[in-house]
Amino acid sequence: MKLLLIEDDRQLTDALQPLLRDAGYAVEIADNGIDGEFLGNELAPDLIVLDLGLPGKPGLDVLRSWRAAGNRTPVLVLTARDAWHERVDGLKAGADDYLGKPFHTAELLARLEAVGRRHGGQASNELSWRGVKLDTERQQATSADGRVIDLTAIEFRLLRYLMQHPREVHSKTRLSDHVYEEEQQRDSNVMEVYINRLRQHFGKDFILTRRGQGYQLAPGETE
Ligand code: CA
């Protein structure tokens, strides 16, 4: 799950980045409104955290530009404490949620999880497909035959992304876009290795190869 964090407070981004990574997000950071607006379109992130007080271009204008251009990525805005009008403006401009500064990291993570879930149409922290269950909060998977499986960070991100979009065919490039961060080694051939690891965990038929197109989860039992 790719998360774009647009925030000019370096201390805050330094503190948040490792926590967001631990929570399973591939994190990209922009420290001004102009780069942030560009990356919000260019990177096609799954979630955006947007500070409203930004150099270059104010956060509200960035959000309005995205929405006017049809960018529907879920956005959580960070507002100044007690600035209720900022929250109203943020929601009117198309934000999905807001959080006043300073905040507890646990609350940010819970809200991001909830925003992502609403957007993905999930009702709980658990994704489920063909008997495989993924608890996205505890980052733990259970195979169809009931084995609890420990996933590496990349395996978790990959499985979550596939299970959030179970009917789509994904190219290796798209998968690596959503699983890796910008500065990480991004060899899309490595994706094959991770796909095969997931097959070892969940059965070789769990993920289908669409020749020349990419990968797709096997159809659900009722389809
Ligand atoms: Ca700021």
CSV table of N, CA, C and O in Angstrom, one decimal, residues 97-163:
chain,number,residue,atom,x,y,z
A,97,ASP,N,-10.9,12.4,5.8
A,97,ASP,CA,-10.8,12.5,7.2
A,97,ASP,C,-9.8,13.6,7.6
A,97,ASP,O,-9.1,14.1,6.7
A,98,TYR,N,-9.8,13.9,8.9
A,98,TYR,CA,-8.8,14.9,9.3
A,98,TYR,C,-8.3,14.5,10.7
A,98,TYR,O,-8.9,13.7,11.4
A,99,LEU,N,-7.2,15.1,11.0
A,99,LEU,CA,-6.6,14.9,12.4
A,99,LEU,C,-5.9,16.2,12.8
A,99,LEU,O,-5.2,16.8,12.0
A,100,GLY,N,-6.2,16.7,14.0
A,100,GLY,CA,-5.6,17.9,14.5
A,100,GLY,C,-4.2,17.6,15.1
A,100,GLY,O,-4.1,16.6,15.8
A,101,LYS,N,-3.3,18.5,14.9
A,101,LYS,CA,-2.0,18.4,15.5
A,101,LYS,C,-2.0,19.1,16.8
A,101,LYS,O,-2.6,20.1,17.0
A,102,PRO,N,-1.2,18.6,17.8
A,102,PRO,CA,-0.4,17.3,17.7
A,102,PRO,C,-1.4,16.1,17.9
A,102,PRO,O,-2.4,16.2,18.5
A,103,PHE,N,-0.9,15.0,17.4
A,103,PHE,CA,-1.8,13.8,17.5
A,103,PHE,C,-1.0,12.6,18.0
A,103,PHE,O,0.3,12.7,17.9
A,104,HIS,N,-1.6,11.6,18.4
A,104,HIS,CA,-1.0,10.4,18.8
A,104,HIS,C,-0.8,9.5,17.5
A,104,HIS,O,-1.8,9.4,16.8
A,105,THR,N,0.3,9.0,17.3
A,105,THR,CA,0.6,8.2,16.1
A,105,THR,C,-0.4,7.0,16.0
A,105,THR,O,-0.9,6.7,14.9
A,106,ALA,N,-0.8,6.5,17.2
A,106,ALA,CA,-1.8,5.3,17.1
A,106,ALA,C,-3.1,5.8,16.5
A,106,ALA,O,-3.7,5.0,15.8
A,107,GLU,N,-3.5,7.0,16.8
A,107,GLU,CA,-4.7,7.5,16.2
A,107,GLU,C,-4.6,7.8,14.7
A,107,GLU,O,-5.5,7.4,13.9
A,108,LEU,N,-3.4,8.3,14.3
A,108,LEU,CA,-3.2,8.4,12.8
A,108,LEU,C,-3.3,7.1,12.1
A,108,LEU,O,-4.0,6.9,11.1
A,109,LEU,N,-2.6,6.1,12.7
A,109,LEU,CA,-2.6,4.7,12.1
A,109,LEU,C,-4.0,4.2,12.0
A,109,LEU,O,-4.4,3.6,11.0
A,110,ALA,N,-4.8,4.3,13.1
A,110,ALA,CA,-6.2,3.8,13.1
A,110,ALA,C,-7.0,4.5,12.1
A,110,ALA,O,-7.8,3.9,11.4
A,111,ARG,N,-6.9,5.8,12.0
A,111,ARG,CA,-7.7,6.6,11.0
A,111,ARG,C,-7.3,6.2,9.5
A,111,ARG,O,-8.2,6.1,8.7
A,112,LEU,N,-6.0,6.0,9.3
A,112,LEU,CA,-5.6,5.6,8.0
A,112,LEU,C,-6.1,4.3,7.6
A,112,LEU,O,-6.6,4.1,6.5
A,113,GLU,N,-6.1,3.4,8.6
A,113,GLU,CA,-6.6,2.0,8.3
A,113,GLU,C,-8.1,2.1,8.0
A,113,GLU,O,-8.6,1.5,7.1
A,114,ALA,N,-8.8,3.0,8.7
A,114,ALA,CA,-10.3,3.1,8.5
A,114,ALA,C,-10.6,3.8,7.2
A,114,ALA,O,-11.5,3.3,6.4
A,115,VAL,N,-9.8,4.8,6.8
A,115,VAL,CA,-10.0,5.5,5.5
A,115,VAL,C,-9.7,4.5,4.4
A,115,VAL,O,-10.5,4.4,3.4
A,116,GLY,N,-8.6,3.8,4.5
A,116,GLY,CA,-8.3,2.8,3.4
A,116,GLY,C,-9.4,1.7,3.3
A,116,GLY,O,-9.7,1.3,2.2
A,117,ARG,N,-9.9,1.3,4.4
A,117,ARG,CA,-10.9,0.3,4.4
A,117,ARG,C,-12.2,0.8,3.8
A,117,ARG,O,-12.8,0.1,3.0
A,118,ARG,N,-12.6,2.0,4.2
A,118,ARG,CA,-13.9,2.5,3.6
A,118,ARG,C,-13.7,2.7,2.1
A,118,ARG,O,-14.6,2.3,1.3
A,119,HIS,N,-12.5,3.1,1.7
A,119,HIS,CA,-12.3,3.3,0.3
A,119,HIS,C,-12.3,2.0,-0.5
A,119,HIS,O,-12.8,1.9,-1.6
A,120,GLY,N,-11.7,1.0,0.2
A,120,GLY,CA,-11.6,-0.4,-0.5
A,120,GLY,C,-12.9,-1.2,-0.2
A,120,GLY,O,-13.0,-2.3,-0.7
A,121,GLY,N,-13.9,-0.6,0.5
A,121,GLY,CA,-15.2,-1.3,0.7
A,121,GLY,C,-15.1,-2.4,1.7
A,121,GLY,O,-15.9,-3.3,1.7
A,122,GLN,N,-14.0,-2.4,2.5
A,122,GLN,CA,-13.9,-3.5,3.5
A,122,GLN,C,-14.7,-3.1,4.8
A,122,GLN,O,-14.8,-2.0,5.1
A,123,ALA,N,-15.2,-4.1,5.4
A,123,ALA,CA,-16.0,-3.8,6.6
A,123,ALA,C,-15.1,-4.0,7.9
A,123,ALA,O,-15.5,-3.7,9.0
A,124,SER,N,-14.0,-4.7,7.8
A,124,SER,CA,-13.2,-5.0,9.0
A,124,SER,C,-11.7,-4.9,8.7
A,124,SER,O,-11.4,-4.6,7.6
A,125,ASN,N,-10.9,-5.3,9.6
A,125,ASN,CA,-9.5,-5.4,9.4
A,125,ASN,C,-9.1,-6.6,8.7
A,125,ASN,O,-7.9,-6.9,8.4
A,126,GLU,N,-10.1,-7.5,8.4
A,126,GLU,CA,-9.7,-8.7,7.8
A,126,GLU,C,-10.1,-8.8,6.3
A,126,GLU,O,-11.2,-8.5,5.9
A,127,LEU,N,-9.1,-9.1,5.5
A,127,LEU,CA,-9.4,-9.4,4.1
A,127,LEU,C,-9.5,-10.9,3.9
A,127,LEU,O,-8.8,-11.7,4.6
A,128,SER,N,-10.4,-11.3,3.0
A,128,SER,CA,-10.6,-12.8,2.9
A,128,SER,C,-10.8,-13.1,1.4
A,128,SER,O,-11.5,-12.4,0.7
A,129,TRP,N,-10.1,-14.1,1.0
A,129,TRP,CA,-10.3,-14.6,-0.4
A,129,TRP,C,-10.0,-16.0,-0.6
A,129,TRP,O,-8.9,-16.5,-0.1
A,130,ARG,N,-10.9,-16.8,-1.1
A,130,ARG,CA,-10.7,-18.3,-1.3
A,130,ARG,C,-10.2,-18.9,0.0
A,130,ARG,O,-9.3,-19.8,-0.1
A,131,GLY,N,-10.7,-18.6,1.2
A,131,GLY,CA,-10.3,-19.2,2.4
A,131,GLY,C,-9.1,-18.6,3.0
A,131,GLY,O,-8.8,-18.9,4.2
A,132,VAL,N,-8.3,-17.8,2.3
A,132,VAL,CA,-7.2,-17.2,2.8
A,132,VAL,C,-7.6,-15.9,3.6
A,132,VAL,O,-8.4,-15.2,3.0
A,133,LYS,N,-7.1,-15.8,4.8
A,133,LYS,CA,-7.5,-14.6,5.6
A,133,LYS,C,-6.3,-13.7,5.9
A,133,LYS,O,-5.2,-14.3,6.2
A,134,LEU,N,-6.4,-12.4,5.8
A,134,LEU,CA,-5.3,-11.6,6.1
A,134,LEU,C,-5.8,-10.5,7.1
A,134,LEU,O,-6.7,-9.7,6.8
A,135,ASP,N,-5.2,-10.6,8.3
A,135,ASP,CA,-5.5,-9.6,9.3
A,135,ASP,C,-4.6,-8.4,9.1
A,135,ASP,O,-3.4,-8.5,9.3
A,136,THR,N,-5.1,-7.3,8.6
A,136,THR,CA,-4.2,-6.2,8.1
A,136,THR,C,-3.7,-5.4,9.3
A,136,THR,O,-2.7,-4.7,9.1
A,137,GLU,N,-4.3,-5.5,10.4
A,137,GLU,CA,-3.8,-4.8,11.6
A,137,GLU,C,-2.6,-5.5,12.2
A,137,GLU,O,-1.6,-5.0,12.5
A,138,ARG,N,-2.8,-6.8,12.4
A,138,ARG,CA,-1.8,-7.6,13.0
A,138,ARG,C,-0.8,-8.2,11.9
A,138,ARG,O,0.2,-8.8,12.3
A,139,GLN,N,-1.1,-7.9,10.6
A,139,GLN,CA,-0.2,-8.3,9.5
A,139,GLN,C,0.0,-9.8,9.6
A,139,GLN,O,1.2,-10.3,9.4
A,140,GLN,N,-1.0,-10.5,9.8
A,140,GLN,CA,-0.9,-12.0,9.9
A,140,GLN,C,-1.9,-12.7,9.0
A,140,GLN,O,-3.0,-12.2,8.8
A,141,ALA,N,-1.4,-13.7,8.3
A,141,ALA,CA,-2.2,-14.4,7.4
A,141,ALA,C,-2.6,-15.8,7.9
A,141,ALA,O,-1.8,-16.4,8.6
A,142,THR,N,-3.7,-16.3,7.4
A,142,THR,CA,-4.1,-17.7,7.7
A,142,THR,C,-4.4,-18.4,6.4
A,142,THR,O,-5.2,-17.8,5.6
A,143,SER,N,-3.8,-19.5,6.2
A,143,SER,CA,-4.1,-20.2,4.9
A,143,SER,C,-5.5,-20.9,4.9
A,143,SER,O,-6.1,-21.0,6.0
A,144,ALA,N,-5.9,-21.3,3.8
A,144,ALA,CA,-7.2,-21.9,3.7
A,144,ALA,C,-7.4,-23.2,4.6
A,144,ALA,O,-8.4,-23.5,5.1
A,145,ASP,N,-6.2,-23.9,4.8
A,145,ASP,CA,-6.3,-25.0,5.7
A,145,ASP,C,-5.9,-24.7,7.2
A,145,ASP,O,-5.6,-25.6,8.0
A,146,GLY,N,-5.9,-23.4,7.5
A,146,GLY,CA,-5.9,-23.0,8.9
A,146,GLY,C,-4.5,-22.7,9.4
A,146,GLY,O,-4.3,-22.5,10.6
A,147,ARG,N,-3.4,-22.8,8.6
A,147,ARG,CA,-2.1,-22.5,9.1
A,147,ARG,C,-1.9,-21.0,9.3
A,147,ARG,O,-2.3,-20.2,8.4
A,148,VAL,N,-1.3,-20.6,10.4
A,148,VAL,CA,-1.0,-19.2,10.6
A,148,VAL,C,0.4,-18.9,10.0
A,148,VAL,O,1.3,-19.7,10.2
A,149,ILE,N,0.4,-17.9,9.1
A,149,ILE,CA,1.7,-17.7,8.3
A,149,ILE,C,2.3,-16.3,8.6
A,149,ILE,O,1.6,-15.3,8.5
A,150,ASP,N,3.5,-16.3,9.0
A,150,ASP,CA,4.3,-15.1,9.2
A,150,ASP,C,4.8,-14.6,7.8
A,150,ASP,O,5.4,-15.3,7.1
A,151,LEU,N,4.4,-13.4,7.5
A,151,LEU,CA,4.8,-12.8,6.2
A,151,LEU,C,5.9,-11.8,6.4
A,151,LEU,O,5.9,-11.1,7.5
A,152,THR,N,6.8,-11.7,5.5
A,152,THR,CA,7.8,-10.6,5.5
A,152,THR,C,7.0,-9.3,5.1
A,152,THR,O,5.9,-9.3,4.6
A,153,ALA,N,7.7,-8.1,5.3
A,153,ALA,CA,7.0,-6.9,5.0
A,153,ALA,C,6.6,-6.8,3.6
A,153,ALA,O,5.4,-6.4,3.3
A,154,ILE,N,7.4,-7.2,2.6
A,154,ILE,CA,7.1,-7.1,1.2
A,154,ILE,C,6.0,-8.1,0.9
A,154,ILE,O,5.0,-7.8,0.2
A,155,GLU,N,6.1,-9.4,1.4
A,155,GLU,CA,5.0,-10.3,1.2
A,155,GLU,C,3.7,-9.8,1.7
A,155,GLU,O,2.6,-10.0,1.0
A,156,PHE,N,3.7,-9.2,2.9
A,156,PHE,CA,2.4,-8.6,3.4
A,156,PHE,C,1.9,-7.5,2.5
A,156,PHE,O,0.7,-7.6,2.2
A,157,ARG,N,2.7,-6.6,2.1
A,157,ARG,CA,2.2,-5.5,1.2
A,157,ARG,C,1.6,-6.1,-0.1
A,157,ARG,O,0.6,-5.6,-0.6
A,158,LEU,N,2.3,-7.1,-0.6
A,158,LEU,CA,1.9,-7.7,-1.9
A,158,LEU,C,0.6,-8.4,-1.8
A,158,LEU,O,-0.3,-8.2,-2.5
A,159,LEU,N,0.5,-9.2,-0.7
A,159,LEU,CA,-0.7,-10.0,-0.5
A,159,LEU,C,-1.9,-9.0,-0.2
A,159,LEU,O,-3.0,-9.2,-0.8
A,160,ARG,N,-1.7,-8.0,0.6
A,160,ARG,CA,-2.8,-7.0,0.9
A,160,ARG,C,-3.2,-6.4,-0.4
A,160,ARG,O,-4.4,-6.2,-0.7
A,161,TYR,N,-2.3,-6.0,-1.2
A,161,TYR,CA,-2.7,-5.3,-2.5
A,161,TYR,C,-3.5,-6.2,-3.4
A,161,TYR,O,-4.5,-5.8,-3.9
A,162,LEU,N,-3.0,-7.4,-3.5
A,162,LEU,CA,-3.7,-8.4,-4.4
A,162,LEU,C,-5.1,-8.7,-3.8
A,162,LEU,O,-6.1,-8.7,-4.5
A,163,MET,N,-5.2,-8.8,-2.5
A,163,MET,CA,-6.5,-9.1,-1.9
A,163,MET,C,-7.5,-7.9,-1.9
A,163,MET,O,-8.7,-8.1,-1.8
